[in-house]
Backbone as CSV, one residue per row, in Angstrom:
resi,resn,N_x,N_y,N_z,CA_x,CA_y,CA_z,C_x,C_y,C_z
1,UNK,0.847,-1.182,0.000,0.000,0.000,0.000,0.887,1.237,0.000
2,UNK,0.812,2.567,-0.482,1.535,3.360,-0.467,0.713,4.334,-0.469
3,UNK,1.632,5.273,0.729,0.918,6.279,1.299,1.072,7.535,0.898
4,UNK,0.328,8.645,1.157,0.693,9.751,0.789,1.525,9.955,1.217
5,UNK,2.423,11.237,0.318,3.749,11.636,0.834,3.592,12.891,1.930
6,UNK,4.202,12.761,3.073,3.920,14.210,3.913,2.276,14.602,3.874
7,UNK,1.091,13.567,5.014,0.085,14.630,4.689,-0.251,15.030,5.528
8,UNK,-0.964,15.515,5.433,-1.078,17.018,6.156,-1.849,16.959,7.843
9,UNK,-1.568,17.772,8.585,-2.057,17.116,9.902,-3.628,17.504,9.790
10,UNK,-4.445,16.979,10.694,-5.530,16.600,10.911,-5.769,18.247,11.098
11,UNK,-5.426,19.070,12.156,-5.519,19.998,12.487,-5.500,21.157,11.374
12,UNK,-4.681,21.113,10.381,-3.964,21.837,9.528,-5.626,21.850,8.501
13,UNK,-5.832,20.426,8.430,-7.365,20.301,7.528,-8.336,21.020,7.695
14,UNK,-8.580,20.906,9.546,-9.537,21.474,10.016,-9.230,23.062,9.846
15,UNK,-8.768,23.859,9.910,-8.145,24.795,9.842,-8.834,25.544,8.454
16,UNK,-8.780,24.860,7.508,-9.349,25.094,6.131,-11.131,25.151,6.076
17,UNK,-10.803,24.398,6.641,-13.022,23.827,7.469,-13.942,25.187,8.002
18,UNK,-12.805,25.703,8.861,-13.294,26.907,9.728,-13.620,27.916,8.839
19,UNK,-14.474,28.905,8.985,-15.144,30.096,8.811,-14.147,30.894,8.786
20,UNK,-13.309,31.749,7.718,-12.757,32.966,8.292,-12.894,33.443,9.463
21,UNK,-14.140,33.928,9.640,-14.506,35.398,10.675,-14.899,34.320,11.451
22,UNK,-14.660,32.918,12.634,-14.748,32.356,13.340,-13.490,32.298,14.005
23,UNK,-13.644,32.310,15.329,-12.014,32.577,16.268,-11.723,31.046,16.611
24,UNK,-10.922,31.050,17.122,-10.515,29.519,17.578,-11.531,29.226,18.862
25,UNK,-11.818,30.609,19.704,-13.030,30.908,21.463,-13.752,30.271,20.739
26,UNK,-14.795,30.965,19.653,-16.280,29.959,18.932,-15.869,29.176,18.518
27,UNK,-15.078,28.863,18.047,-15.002,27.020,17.503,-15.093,25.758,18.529
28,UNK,-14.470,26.162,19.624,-14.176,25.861,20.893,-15.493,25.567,21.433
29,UNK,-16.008,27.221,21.771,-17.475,26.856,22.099,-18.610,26.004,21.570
30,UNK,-18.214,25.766,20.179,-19.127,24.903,19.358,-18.833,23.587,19.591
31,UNK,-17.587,23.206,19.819,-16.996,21.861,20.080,-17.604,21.498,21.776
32,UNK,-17.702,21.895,22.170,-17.188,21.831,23.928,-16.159,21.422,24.467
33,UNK,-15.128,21.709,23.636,-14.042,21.825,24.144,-13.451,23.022,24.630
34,UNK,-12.446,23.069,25.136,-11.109,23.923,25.667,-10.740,24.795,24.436
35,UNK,-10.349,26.076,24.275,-9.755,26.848,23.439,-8.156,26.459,23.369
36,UNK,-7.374,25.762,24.744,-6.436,25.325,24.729,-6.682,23.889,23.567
37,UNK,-7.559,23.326,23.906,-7.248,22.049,23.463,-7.836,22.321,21.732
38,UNK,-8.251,22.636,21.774,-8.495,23.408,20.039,-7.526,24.012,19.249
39,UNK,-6.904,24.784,20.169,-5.846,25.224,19.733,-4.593,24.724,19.248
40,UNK,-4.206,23.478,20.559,-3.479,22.571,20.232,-3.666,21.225,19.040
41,UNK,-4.963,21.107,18.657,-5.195,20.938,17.960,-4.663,20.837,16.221
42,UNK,-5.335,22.787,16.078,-5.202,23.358,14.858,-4.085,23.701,14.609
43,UNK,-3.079,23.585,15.773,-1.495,23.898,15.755,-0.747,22.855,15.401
44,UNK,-1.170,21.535,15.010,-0.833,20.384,15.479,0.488,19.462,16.443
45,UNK,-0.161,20.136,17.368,0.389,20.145,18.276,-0.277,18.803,19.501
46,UNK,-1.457,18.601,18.781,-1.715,17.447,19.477,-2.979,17.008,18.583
47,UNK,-3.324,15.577,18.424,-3.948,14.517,17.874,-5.064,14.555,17.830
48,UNK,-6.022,14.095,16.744,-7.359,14.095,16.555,-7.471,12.545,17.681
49,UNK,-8.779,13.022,18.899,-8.869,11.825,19.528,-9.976,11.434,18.944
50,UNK,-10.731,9.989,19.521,-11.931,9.671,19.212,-13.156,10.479,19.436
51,UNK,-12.874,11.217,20.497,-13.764,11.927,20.954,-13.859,13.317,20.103
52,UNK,-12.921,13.738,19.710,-12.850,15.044,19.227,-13.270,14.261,17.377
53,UNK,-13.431,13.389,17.084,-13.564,12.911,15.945,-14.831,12.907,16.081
54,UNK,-15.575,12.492,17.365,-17.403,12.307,16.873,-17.923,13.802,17.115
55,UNK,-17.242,14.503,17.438,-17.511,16.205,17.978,-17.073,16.776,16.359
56,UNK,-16.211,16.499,15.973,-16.056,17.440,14.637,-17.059,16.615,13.382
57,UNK,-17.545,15.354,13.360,-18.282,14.865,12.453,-19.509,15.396,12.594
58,UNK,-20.052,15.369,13.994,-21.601,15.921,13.800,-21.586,17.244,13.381
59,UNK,-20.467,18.171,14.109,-20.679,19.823,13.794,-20.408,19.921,12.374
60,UNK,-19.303,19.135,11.955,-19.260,19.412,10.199,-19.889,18.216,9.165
61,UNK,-20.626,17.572,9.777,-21.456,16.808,8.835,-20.493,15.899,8.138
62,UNK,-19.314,14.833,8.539,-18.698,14.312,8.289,-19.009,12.709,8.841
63,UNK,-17.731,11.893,8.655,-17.735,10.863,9.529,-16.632,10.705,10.898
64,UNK,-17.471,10.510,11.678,-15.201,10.248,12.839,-14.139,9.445,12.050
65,UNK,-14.695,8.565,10.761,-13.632,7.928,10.046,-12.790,8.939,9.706
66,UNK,-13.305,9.662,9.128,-12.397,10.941,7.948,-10.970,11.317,9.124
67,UNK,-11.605,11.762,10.378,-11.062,12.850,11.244,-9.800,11.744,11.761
68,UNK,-10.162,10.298,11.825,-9.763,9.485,12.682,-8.399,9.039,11.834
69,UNK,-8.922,8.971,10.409,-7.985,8.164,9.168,-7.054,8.901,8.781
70,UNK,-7.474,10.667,8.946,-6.696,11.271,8.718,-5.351,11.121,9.616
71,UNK,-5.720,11.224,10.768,-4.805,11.319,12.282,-4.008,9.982,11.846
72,UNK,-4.659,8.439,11.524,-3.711,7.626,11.454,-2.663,8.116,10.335
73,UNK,-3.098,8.196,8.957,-2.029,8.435,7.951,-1.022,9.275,8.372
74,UNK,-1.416,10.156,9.194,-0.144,11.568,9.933,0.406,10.493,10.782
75,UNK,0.112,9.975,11.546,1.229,9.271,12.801,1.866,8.260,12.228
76,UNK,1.199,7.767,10.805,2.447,6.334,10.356,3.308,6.864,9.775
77,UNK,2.872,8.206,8.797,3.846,9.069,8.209,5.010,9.184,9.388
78,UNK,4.862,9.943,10.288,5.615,10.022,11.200,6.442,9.623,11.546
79,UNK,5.534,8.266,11.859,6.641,7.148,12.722,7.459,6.357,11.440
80,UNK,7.229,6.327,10.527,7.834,6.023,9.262,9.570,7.067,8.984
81,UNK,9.481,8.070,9.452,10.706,8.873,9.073,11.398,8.816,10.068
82,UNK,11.149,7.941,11.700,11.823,7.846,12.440,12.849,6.558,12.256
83,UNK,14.348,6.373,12.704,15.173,4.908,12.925,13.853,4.006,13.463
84,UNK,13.990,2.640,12.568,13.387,1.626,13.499,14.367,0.346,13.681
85,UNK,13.820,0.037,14.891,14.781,-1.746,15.070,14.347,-2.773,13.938
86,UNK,15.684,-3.438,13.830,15.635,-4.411,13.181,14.865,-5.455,13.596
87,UNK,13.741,-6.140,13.384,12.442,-6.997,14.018,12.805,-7.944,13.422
88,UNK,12.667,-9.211,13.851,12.217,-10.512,13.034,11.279,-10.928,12.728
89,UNK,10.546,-11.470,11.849,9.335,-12.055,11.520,9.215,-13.163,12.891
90,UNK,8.419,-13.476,13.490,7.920,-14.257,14.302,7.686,-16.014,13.341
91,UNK,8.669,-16.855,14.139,8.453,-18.153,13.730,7.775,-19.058,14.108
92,UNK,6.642,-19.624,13.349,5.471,-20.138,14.025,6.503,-21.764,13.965
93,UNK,5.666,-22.257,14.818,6.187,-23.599,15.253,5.006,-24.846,14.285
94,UNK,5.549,-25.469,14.192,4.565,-26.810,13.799,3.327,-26.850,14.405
95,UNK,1.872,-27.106,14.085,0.941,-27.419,14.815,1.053,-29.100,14.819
């Protein structure tokens, strides 16, 4: 399977979603979330959770898949450009 190259954080998306003339305070307030945690968010600075996935699907008429799938493709990206250990395939034994 091959993934997109560099995409884009979850936050960065949402970001595009928002209303111009909407502050990060009303978005916040619309979410019931924290202006911190919104913030950190749209900064990506921290992760689309499950919870913040069924909160942004109903307000934007989406699915929590979108919000959720997005967040995975960003963290494998991620963890993909980091050193990894050398693993072995696991050797199954005779049944």
């Amino acid at each position: 399977m091959s993934r997109m190259h560099n995409p884009a954080h979850p936050g960065e998306v949402l970001r595009e979603w928002l209303p111009e003339e909407m502050t990060v305070t009303q978005a916040a307030k619309e979410l019931q979330v924290s202006r911190v945690t919104l913030s950190k968010v749209l900064n990506g600075k921290a992760g689309i959770t499950a919870s913040m996935a069924l909160r942004l699907s109903s307000w934007l008429g989406t699915t929590p898949d979108v919000w959720l799938g997005m967040q995975t493709q960003w963290d494998l990206w991620q963890a993909e450009q980091q050193p990894r250990p050398k693993i072995r395939p696991l050797e199954r034994l005779p049944v």
